[in-house]
PDB file of C-alpha atoms in Angstrom:
ATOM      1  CA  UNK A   1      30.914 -12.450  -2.410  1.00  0.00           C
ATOM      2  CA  UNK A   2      27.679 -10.757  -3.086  1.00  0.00           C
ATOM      3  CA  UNK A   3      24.703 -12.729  -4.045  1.00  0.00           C
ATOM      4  CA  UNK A   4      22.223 -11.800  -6.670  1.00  0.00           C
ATOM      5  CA  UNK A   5      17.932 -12.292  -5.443  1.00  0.00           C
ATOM      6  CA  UNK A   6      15.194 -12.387  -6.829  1.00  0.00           C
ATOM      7  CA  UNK A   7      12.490 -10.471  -4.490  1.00  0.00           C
ATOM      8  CA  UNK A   8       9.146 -12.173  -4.837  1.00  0.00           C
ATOM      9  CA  UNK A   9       6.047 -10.798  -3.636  1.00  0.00           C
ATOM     10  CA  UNK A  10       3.532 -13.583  -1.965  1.00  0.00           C
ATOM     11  CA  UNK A  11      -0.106 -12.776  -2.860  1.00  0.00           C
ATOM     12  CA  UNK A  12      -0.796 -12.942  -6.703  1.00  0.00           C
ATOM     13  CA  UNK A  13       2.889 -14.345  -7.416  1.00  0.00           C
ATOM     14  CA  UNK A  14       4.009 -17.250  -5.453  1.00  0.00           C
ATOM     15  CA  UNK A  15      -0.108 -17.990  -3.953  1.00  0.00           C
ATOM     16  CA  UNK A  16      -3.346 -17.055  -5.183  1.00  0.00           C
ATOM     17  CA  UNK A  17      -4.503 -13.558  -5.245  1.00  0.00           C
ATOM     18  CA  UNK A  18      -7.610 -13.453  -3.225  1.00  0.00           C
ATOM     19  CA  UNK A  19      -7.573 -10.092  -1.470  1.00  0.00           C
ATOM     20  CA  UNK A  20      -7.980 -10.151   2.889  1.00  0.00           C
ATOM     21  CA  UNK A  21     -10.076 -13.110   2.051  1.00  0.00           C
ATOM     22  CA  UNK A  22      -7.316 -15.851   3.735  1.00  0.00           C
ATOM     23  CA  UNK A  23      -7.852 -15.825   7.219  1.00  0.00           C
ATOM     24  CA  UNK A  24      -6.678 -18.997   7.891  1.00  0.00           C
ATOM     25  CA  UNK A  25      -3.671 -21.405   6.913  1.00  0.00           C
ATOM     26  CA  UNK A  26      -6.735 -23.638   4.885  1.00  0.00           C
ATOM     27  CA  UNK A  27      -6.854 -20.837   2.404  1.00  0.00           C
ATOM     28  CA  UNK A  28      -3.635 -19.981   1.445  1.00  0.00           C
ATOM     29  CA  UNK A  29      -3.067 -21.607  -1.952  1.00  0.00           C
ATOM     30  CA  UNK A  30       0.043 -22.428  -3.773  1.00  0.00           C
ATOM     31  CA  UNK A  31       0.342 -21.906  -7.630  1.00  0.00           C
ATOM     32  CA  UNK A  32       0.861 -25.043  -8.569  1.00  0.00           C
ATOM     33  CA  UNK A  33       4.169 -23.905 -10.804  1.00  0.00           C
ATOM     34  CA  UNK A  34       6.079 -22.256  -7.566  1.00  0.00           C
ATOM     35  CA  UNK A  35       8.229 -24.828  -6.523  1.00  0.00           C
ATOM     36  CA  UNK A  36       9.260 -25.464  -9.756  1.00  0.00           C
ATOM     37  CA  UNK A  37       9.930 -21.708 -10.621  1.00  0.00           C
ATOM     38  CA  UNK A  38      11.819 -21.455  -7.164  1.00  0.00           C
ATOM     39  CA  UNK A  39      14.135 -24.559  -8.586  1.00  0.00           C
ATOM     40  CA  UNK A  40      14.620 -22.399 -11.426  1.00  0.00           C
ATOM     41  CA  UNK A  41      15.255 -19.012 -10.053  1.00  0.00           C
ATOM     42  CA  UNK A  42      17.749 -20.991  -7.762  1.00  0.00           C
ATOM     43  CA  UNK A  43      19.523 -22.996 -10.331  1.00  0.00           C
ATOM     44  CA  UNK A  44      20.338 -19.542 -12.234  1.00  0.00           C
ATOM     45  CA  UNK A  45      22.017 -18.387  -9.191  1.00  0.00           C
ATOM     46  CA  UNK A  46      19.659 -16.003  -7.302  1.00  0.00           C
ATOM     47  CA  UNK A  47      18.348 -16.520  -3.834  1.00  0.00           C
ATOM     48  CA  UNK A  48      14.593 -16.733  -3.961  1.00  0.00           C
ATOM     49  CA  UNK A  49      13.363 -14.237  -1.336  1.00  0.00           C
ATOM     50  CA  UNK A  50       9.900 -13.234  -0.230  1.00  0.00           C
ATOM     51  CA  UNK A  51       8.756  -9.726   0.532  1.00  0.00           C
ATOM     52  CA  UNK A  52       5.186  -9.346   1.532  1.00  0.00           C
ATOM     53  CA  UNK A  53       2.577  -6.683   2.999  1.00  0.00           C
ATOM     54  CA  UNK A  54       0.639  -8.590   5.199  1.00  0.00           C
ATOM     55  CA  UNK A  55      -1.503  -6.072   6.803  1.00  0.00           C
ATOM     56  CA  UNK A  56      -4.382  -8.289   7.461  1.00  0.00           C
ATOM     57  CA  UNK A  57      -2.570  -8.443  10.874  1.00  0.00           C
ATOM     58  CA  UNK A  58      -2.845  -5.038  11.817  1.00  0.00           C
ATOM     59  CA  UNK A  59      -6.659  -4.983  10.714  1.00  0.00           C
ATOM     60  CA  UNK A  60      -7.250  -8.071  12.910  1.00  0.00           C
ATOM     61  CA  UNK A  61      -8.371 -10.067  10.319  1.00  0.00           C
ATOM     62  CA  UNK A  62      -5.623 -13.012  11.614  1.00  0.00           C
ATOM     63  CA  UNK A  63      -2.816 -13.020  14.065  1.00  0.00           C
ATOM     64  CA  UNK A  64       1.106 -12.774  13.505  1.00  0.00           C
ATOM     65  CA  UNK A  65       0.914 -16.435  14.931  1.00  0.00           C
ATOM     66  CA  UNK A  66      -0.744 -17.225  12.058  1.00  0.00           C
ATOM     67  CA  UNK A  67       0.555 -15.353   9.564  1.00  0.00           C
ATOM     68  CA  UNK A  68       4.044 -17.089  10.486  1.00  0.00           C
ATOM     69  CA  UNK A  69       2.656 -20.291  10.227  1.00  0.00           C
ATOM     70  CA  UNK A  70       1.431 -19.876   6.726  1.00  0.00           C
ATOM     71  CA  UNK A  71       5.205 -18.259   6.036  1.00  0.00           C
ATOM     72  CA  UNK A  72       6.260 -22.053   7.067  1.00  0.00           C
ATOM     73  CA  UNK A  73       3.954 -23.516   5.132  1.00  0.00           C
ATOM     74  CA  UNK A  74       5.006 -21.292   1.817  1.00  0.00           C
ATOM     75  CA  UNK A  75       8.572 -21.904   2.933  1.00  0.00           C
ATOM     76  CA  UNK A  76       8.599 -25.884   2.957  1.00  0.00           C
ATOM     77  CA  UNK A  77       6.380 -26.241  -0.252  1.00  0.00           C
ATOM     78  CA  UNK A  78       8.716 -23.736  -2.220  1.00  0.00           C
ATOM     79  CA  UNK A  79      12.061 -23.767  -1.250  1.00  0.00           C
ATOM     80  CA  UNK A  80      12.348 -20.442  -1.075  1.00  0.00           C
ATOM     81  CA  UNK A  81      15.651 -18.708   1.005  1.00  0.00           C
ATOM     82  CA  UNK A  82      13.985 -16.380   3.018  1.00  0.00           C
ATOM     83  CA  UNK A  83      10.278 -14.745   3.829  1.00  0.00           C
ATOM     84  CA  UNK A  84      10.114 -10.746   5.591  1.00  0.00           C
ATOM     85  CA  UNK A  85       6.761  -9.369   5.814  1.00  0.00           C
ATOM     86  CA  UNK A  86       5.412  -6.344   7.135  1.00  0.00           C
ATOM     87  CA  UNK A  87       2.252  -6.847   9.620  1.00  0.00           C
ATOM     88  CA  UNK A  88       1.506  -2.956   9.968  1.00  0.00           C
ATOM     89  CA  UNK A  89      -0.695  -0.649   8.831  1.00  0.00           C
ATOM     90  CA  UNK A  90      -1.149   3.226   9.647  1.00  0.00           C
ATOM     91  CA  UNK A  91      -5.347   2.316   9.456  1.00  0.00           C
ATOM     92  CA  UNK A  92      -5.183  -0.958  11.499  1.00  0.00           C
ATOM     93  CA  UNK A  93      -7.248  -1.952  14.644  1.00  0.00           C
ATOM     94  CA  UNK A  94      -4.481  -3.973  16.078  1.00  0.00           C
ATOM     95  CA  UNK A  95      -2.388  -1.202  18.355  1.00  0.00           C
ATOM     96  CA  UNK A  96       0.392  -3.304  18.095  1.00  0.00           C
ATOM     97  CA  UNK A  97       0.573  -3.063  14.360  1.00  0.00           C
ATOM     98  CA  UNK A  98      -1.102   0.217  13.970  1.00  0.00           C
ATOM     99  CA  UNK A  99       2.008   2.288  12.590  1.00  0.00           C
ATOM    100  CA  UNK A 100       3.760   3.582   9.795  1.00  0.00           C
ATOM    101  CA  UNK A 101       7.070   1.622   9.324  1.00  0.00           C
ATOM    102  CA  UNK A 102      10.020   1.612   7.034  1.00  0.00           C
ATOM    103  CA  UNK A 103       9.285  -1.693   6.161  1.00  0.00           C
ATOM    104  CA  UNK A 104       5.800  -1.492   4.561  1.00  0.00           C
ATOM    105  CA  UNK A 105       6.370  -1.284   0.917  1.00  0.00           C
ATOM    106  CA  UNK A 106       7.347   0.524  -1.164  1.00  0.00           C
ATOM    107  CA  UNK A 107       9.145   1.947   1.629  1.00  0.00           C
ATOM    108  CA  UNK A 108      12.581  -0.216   1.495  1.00  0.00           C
ATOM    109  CA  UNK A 109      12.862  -1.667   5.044  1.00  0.00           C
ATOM    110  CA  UNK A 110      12.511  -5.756   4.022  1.00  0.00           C
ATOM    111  CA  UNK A 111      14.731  -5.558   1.316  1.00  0.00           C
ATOM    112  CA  UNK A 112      17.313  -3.726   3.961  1.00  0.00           C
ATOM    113  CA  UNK A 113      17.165  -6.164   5.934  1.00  0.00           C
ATOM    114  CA  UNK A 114      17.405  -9.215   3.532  1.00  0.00           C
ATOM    115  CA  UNK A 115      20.467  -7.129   2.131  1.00  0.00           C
ATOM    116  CA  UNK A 116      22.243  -7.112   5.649  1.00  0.00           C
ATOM    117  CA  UNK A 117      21.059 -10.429   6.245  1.00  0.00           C
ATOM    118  CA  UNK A 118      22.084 -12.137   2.926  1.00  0.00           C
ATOM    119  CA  UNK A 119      24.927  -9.794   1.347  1.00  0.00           C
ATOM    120  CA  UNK A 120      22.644  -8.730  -1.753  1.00  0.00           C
ATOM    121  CA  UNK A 121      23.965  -8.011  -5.196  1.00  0.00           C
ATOM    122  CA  UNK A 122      21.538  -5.081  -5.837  1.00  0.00           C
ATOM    123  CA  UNK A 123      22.908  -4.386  -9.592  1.00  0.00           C
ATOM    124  CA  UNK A 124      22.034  -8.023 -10.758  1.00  0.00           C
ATOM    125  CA  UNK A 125      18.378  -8.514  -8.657  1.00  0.00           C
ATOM    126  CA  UNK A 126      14.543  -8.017  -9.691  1.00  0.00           C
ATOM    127  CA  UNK A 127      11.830  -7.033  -7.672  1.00  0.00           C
ATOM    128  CA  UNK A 128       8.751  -9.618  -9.291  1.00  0.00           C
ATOM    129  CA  UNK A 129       5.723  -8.253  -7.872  1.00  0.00           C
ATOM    130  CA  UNK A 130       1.624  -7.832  -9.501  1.00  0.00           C
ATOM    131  CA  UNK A 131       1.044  -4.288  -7.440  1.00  0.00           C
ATOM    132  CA  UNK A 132       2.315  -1.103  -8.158  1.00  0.00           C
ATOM    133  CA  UNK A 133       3.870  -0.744  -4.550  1.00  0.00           C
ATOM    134  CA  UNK A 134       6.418  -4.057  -5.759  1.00  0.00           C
ATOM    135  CA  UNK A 135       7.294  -1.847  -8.991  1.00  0.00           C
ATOM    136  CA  UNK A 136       7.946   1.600  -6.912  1.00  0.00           C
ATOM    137  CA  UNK A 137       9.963  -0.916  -3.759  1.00  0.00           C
ATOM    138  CA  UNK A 138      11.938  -1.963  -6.868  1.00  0.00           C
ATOM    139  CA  UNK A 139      12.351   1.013  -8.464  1.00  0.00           C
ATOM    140  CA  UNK A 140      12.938   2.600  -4.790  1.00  0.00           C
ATOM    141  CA  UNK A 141      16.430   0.264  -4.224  1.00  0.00           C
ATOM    142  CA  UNK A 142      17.001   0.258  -7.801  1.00  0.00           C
ATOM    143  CA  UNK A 143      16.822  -3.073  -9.141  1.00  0.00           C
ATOM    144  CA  UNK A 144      14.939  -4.425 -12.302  1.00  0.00           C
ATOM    145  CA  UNK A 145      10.971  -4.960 -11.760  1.00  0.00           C
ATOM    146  CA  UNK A 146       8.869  -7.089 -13.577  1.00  0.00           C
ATOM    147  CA  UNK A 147       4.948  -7.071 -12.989  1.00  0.00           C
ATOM    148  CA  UNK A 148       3.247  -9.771 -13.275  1.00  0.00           C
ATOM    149  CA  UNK A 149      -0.534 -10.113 -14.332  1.00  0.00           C
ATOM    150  CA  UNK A 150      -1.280 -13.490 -12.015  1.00  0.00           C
ATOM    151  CA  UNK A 151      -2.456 -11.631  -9.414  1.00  0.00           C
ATOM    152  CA  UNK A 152      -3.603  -7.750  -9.689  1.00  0.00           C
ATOM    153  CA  UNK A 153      -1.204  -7.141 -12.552  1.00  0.00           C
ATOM    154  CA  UNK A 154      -1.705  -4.438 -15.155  1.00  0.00           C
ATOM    155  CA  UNK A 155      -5.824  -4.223 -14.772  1.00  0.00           C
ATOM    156  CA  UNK A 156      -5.546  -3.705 -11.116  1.00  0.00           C
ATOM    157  CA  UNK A 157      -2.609  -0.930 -10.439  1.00  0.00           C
ATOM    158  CA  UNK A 158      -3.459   0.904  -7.816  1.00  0.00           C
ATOM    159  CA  UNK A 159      -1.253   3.586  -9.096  1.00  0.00           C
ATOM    160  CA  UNK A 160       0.810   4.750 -12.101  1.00  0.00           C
ATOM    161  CA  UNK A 161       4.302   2.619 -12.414  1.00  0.00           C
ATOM    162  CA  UNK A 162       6.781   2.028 -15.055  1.00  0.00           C
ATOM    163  CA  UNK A 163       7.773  -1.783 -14.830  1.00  0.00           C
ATOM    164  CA  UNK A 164      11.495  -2.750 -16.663  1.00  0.00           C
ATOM    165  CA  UNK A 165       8.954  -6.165 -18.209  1.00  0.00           C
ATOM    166  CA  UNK A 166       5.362  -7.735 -17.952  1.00  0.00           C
ATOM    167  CA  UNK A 167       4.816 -10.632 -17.996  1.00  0.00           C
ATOM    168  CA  UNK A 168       1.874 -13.180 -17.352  1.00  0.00           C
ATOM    169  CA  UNK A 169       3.380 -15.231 -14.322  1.00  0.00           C
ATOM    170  CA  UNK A 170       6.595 -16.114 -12.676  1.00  0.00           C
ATOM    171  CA  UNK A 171       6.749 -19.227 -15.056  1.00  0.00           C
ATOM    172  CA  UNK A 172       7.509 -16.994 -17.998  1.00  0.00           C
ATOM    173  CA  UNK A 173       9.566 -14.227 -16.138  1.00  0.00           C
ATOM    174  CA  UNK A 174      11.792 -17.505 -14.837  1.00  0.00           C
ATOM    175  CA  UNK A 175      11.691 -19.159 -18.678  1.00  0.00           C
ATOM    176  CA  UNK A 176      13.180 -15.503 -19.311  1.00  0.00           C
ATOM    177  CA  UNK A 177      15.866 -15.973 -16.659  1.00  0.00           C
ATOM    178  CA  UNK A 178      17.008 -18.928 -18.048  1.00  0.00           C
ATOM    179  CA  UNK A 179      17.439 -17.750 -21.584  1.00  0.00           C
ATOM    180  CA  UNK A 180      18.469 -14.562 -20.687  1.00  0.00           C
ATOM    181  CA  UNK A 181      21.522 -16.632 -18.136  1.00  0.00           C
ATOM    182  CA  UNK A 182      21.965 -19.207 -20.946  1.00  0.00           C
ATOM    183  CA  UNK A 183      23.359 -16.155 -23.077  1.00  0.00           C
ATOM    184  CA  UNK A 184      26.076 -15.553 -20.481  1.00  0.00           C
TER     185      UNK A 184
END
């Protein structure tokens, strides 16, 4: 049976917005509202997965090493199903990294993967994001998007998008959830 997600982005969402200024594991900074919004999103019946640009990697500002321990740390304070990122960047300084990739959004390659990984219910998932690339990933796989104005939000688009809902952070897009599920 198919299972219905709810594709978070990291920066501005689940943690702080604060730009390529984390560099280390000391900076990376909860909202204090996640875990109980990942309870929520989980009680309704969605898996709670991340999706994240992380390019800081491939500009050498910190190392996939520790990029995937701050994934750990955002996984055992949330709760949350699953984490992909994507640690390239076409303008990096890391070779490694340096690339375009299918998986650097809005190109679709995380959500691919957490759909052969998982067995995702497209039809009945949202992309949650504060960045227009979230909205056009969404929009790209065709699920519902809902920007949120925690992080970036509406004053910081970096280009036009057409969200389904805005909202002001993932504690009223998951009070939404559960009114909109407690009509079902």
């Amino acid at each position: 049976m198919k299972k219905k997600a709810i594709f978070l982005d990291r920066d501005g969402v689940i943690t702080v917005e604060r730009g390529y200024a984390i560099s280390s594991i000391d900076e990376l900074e909860l909202y204090p509202f996640t875990a109980k919004c990942v309870e929520d999103i989980k009680e309704q019946g969605y898996l709670a997965i991340v999706i994240t640009n992380q390019s800081a990697v491939a500009k050498g500002l910190y190392t996939e090493d520790d990029l995937k321990h701050m994934n750990q740390l955002v996984m055992e304070q949330t709760g949350i199903d699953a984490l992909y990122y994507c640690p390239h960047h076409p303008q990096g300084i890391v070779p490694k990294y340096t690339m375009v990739c299918n998986c650097r959004k809005p190109k679709t390659g995380m959500i691919d993967q957490a759909c052969k990984d998982y067995d995702i219910d497209l039809d009945n998932s949202y992309m949650v994001g504060d960045r227009a690339c979230d909205i056009i990933l969404g929009q790209n796989v065709g699920i519902k998007t809902v920007l949120l104005n925690s992080g970036y939000g509406e004053s910081g688009l970096e280009e036009d998008c057409s969200p389904d809902m805005i909202m002001d952070d993932l504690r009223e897009f998951t009070d939404y959830l559960i009114r909109y599920r407690s009509k079902d």
